[in-house]
XYZ file of N, CA and C in Angstrom:
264
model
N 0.841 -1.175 0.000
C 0.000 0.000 0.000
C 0.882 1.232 0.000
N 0.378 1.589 -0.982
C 1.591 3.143 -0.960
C 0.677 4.623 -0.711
N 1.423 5.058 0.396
C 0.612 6.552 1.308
C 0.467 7.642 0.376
N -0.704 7.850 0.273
C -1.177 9.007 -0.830
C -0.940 10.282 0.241
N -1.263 9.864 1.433
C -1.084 11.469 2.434
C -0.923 10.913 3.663
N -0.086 11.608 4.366
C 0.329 11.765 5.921
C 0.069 12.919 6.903
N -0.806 12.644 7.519
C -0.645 14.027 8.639
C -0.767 14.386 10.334
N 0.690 14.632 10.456
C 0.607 14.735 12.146
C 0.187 15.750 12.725
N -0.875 15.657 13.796
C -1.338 16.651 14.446
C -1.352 17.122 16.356
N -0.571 18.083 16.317
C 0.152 17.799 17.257
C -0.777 18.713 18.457
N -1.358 17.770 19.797
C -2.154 18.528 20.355
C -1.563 19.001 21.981
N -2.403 20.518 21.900
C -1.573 20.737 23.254
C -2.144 19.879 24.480
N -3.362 18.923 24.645
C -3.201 18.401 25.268
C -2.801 16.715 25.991
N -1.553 16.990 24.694
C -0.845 15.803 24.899
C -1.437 14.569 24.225
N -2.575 14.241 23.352
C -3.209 13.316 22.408
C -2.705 13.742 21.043
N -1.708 13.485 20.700
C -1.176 13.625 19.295
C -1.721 12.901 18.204
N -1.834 12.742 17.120
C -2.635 12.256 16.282
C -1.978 12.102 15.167
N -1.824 11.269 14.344
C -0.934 10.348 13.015
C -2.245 9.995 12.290
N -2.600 10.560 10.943
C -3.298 9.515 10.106
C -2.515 9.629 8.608
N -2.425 8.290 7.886
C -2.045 7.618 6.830
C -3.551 7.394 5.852
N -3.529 7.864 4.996
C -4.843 7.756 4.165
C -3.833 7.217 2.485
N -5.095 6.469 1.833
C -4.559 5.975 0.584
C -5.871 6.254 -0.128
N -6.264 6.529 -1.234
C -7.643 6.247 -1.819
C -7.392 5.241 -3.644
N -8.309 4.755 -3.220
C -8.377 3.369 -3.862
C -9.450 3.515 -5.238
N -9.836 3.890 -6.027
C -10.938 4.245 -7.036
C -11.869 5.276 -5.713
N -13.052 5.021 -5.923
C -14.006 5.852 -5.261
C -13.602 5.733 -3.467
N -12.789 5.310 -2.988
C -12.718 4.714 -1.470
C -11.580 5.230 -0.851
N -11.417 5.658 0.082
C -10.576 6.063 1.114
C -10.256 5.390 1.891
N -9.317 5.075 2.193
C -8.980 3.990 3.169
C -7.828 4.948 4.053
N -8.421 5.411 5.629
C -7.408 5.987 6.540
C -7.154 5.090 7.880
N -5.888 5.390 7.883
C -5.039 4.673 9.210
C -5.091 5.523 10.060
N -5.413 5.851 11.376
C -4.876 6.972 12.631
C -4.281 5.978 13.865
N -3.564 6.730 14.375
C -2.128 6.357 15.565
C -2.806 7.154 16.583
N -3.271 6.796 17.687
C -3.585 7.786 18.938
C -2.973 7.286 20.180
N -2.077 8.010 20.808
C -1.743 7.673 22.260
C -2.640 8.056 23.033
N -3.589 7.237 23.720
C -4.245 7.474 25.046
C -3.865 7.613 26.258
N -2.492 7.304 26.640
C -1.912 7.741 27.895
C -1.995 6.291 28.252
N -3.306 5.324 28.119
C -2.925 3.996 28.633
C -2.522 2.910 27.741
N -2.570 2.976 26.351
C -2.655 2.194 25.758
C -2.078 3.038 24.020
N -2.131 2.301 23.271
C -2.072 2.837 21.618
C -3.532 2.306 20.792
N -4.134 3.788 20.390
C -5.199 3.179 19.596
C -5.452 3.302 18.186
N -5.309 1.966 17.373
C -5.087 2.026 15.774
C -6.378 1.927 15.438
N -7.310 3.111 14.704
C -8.168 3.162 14.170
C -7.949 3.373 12.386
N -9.028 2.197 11.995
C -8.772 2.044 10.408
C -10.065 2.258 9.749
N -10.301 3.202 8.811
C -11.397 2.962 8.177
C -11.273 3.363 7.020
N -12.772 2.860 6.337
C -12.813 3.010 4.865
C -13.987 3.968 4.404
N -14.149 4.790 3.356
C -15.405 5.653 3.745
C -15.159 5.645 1.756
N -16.602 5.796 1.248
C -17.033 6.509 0.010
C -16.453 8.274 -0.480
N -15.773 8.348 -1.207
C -15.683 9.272 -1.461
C -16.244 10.108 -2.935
N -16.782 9.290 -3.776
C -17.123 9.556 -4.737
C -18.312 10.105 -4.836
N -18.576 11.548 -4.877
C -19.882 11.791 -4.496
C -21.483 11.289 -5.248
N -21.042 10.657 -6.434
C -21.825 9.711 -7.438
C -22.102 8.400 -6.512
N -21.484 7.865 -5.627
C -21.190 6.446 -5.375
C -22.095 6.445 -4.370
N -22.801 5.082 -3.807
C -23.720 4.997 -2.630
C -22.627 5.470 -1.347
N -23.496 6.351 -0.647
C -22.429 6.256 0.978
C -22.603 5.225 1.679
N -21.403 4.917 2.067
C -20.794 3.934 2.768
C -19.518 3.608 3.389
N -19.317 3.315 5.002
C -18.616 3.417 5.548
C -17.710 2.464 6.294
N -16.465 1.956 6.648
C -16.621 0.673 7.771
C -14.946 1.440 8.487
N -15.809 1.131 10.032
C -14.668 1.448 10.668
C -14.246 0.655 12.282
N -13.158 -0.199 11.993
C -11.876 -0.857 13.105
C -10.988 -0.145 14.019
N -11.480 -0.557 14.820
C -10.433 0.234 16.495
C -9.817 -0.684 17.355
N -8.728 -0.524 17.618
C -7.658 -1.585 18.287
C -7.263 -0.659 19.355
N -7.319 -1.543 20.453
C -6.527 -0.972 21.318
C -5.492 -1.404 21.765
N -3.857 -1.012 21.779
C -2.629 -1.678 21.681
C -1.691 -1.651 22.545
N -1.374 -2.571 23.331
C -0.538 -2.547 25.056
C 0.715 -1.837 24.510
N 1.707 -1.224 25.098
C 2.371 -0.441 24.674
C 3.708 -1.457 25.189
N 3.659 -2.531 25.528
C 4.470 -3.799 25.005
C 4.099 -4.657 23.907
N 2.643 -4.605 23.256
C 2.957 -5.099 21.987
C 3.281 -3.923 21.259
N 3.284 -2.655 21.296
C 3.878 -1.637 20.119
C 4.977 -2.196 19.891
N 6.141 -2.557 21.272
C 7.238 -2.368 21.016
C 7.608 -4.065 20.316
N 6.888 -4.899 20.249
C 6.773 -6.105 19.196
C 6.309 -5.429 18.086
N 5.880 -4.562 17.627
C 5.381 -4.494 16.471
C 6.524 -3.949 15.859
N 6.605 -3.179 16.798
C 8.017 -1.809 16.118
C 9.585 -3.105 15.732
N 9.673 -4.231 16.589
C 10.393 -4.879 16.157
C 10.930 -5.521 14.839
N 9.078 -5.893 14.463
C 8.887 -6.515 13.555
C 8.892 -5.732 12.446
N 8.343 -4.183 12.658
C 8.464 -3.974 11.008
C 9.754 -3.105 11.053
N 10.651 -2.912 11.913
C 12.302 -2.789 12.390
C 12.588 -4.179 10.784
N 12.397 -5.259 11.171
C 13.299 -6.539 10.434
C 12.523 -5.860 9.249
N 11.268 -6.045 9.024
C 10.903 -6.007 7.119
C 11.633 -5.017 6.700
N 11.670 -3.925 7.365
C 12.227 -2.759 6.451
C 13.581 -3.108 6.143
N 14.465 -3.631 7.350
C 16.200 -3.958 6.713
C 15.599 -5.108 6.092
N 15.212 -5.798 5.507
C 15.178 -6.897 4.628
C 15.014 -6.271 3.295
N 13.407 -5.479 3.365
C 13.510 -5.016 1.714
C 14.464 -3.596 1.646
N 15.610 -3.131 2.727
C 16.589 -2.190 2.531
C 17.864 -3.029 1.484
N 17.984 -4.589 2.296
C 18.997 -5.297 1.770
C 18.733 -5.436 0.524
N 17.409 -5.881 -0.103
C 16.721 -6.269 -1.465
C 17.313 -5.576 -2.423
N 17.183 -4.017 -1.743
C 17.012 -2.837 -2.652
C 18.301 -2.208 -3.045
N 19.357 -2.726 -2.274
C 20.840 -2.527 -1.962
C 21.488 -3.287 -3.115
């Protein structure tokens, strides 16, 4: 999936905000990053954008122990030096 747009939004009260959006023919598909102070919450959704097209929406919320971030961060730590080596 390749990021059509990125945007960090940085709040003064400490809930910072990351979303990754791609759009796909008529469809949007956005990623957001939220620190809650207890946890990490990855919200994903998909929404109609075509104003011709039926509306329609679907949207996924994770909430993420901030010991599996740091498994995650591991893991895509290795993919990236793998397809760095590929690309080398």
């Amino acid at each position: 999936m390749t990021t059509d747009s990125y945007v960090f939004e940085e709040s003064p009260d400490g809930e910072d905000r990351e979303f990754w959006a791609q759009t796909a023919g008529s469809i949007c598909h956005t990623l957001e990053i939220r620190d809650t102070g207890e946890a990490v919450s990855l919200d994903l959704w998909s929404e109609a954008i075509d104003l011709d097209a039926p509306e329609w929406s679907g949207r996924v919320e994770m909430h993420i122990t901030y010991s599996d971030v740091r498994k995650m961060i591991a893991r895509l730590t290795r993919i990236c030096e793998r397809h760095e080596m590929d690309l080398g």
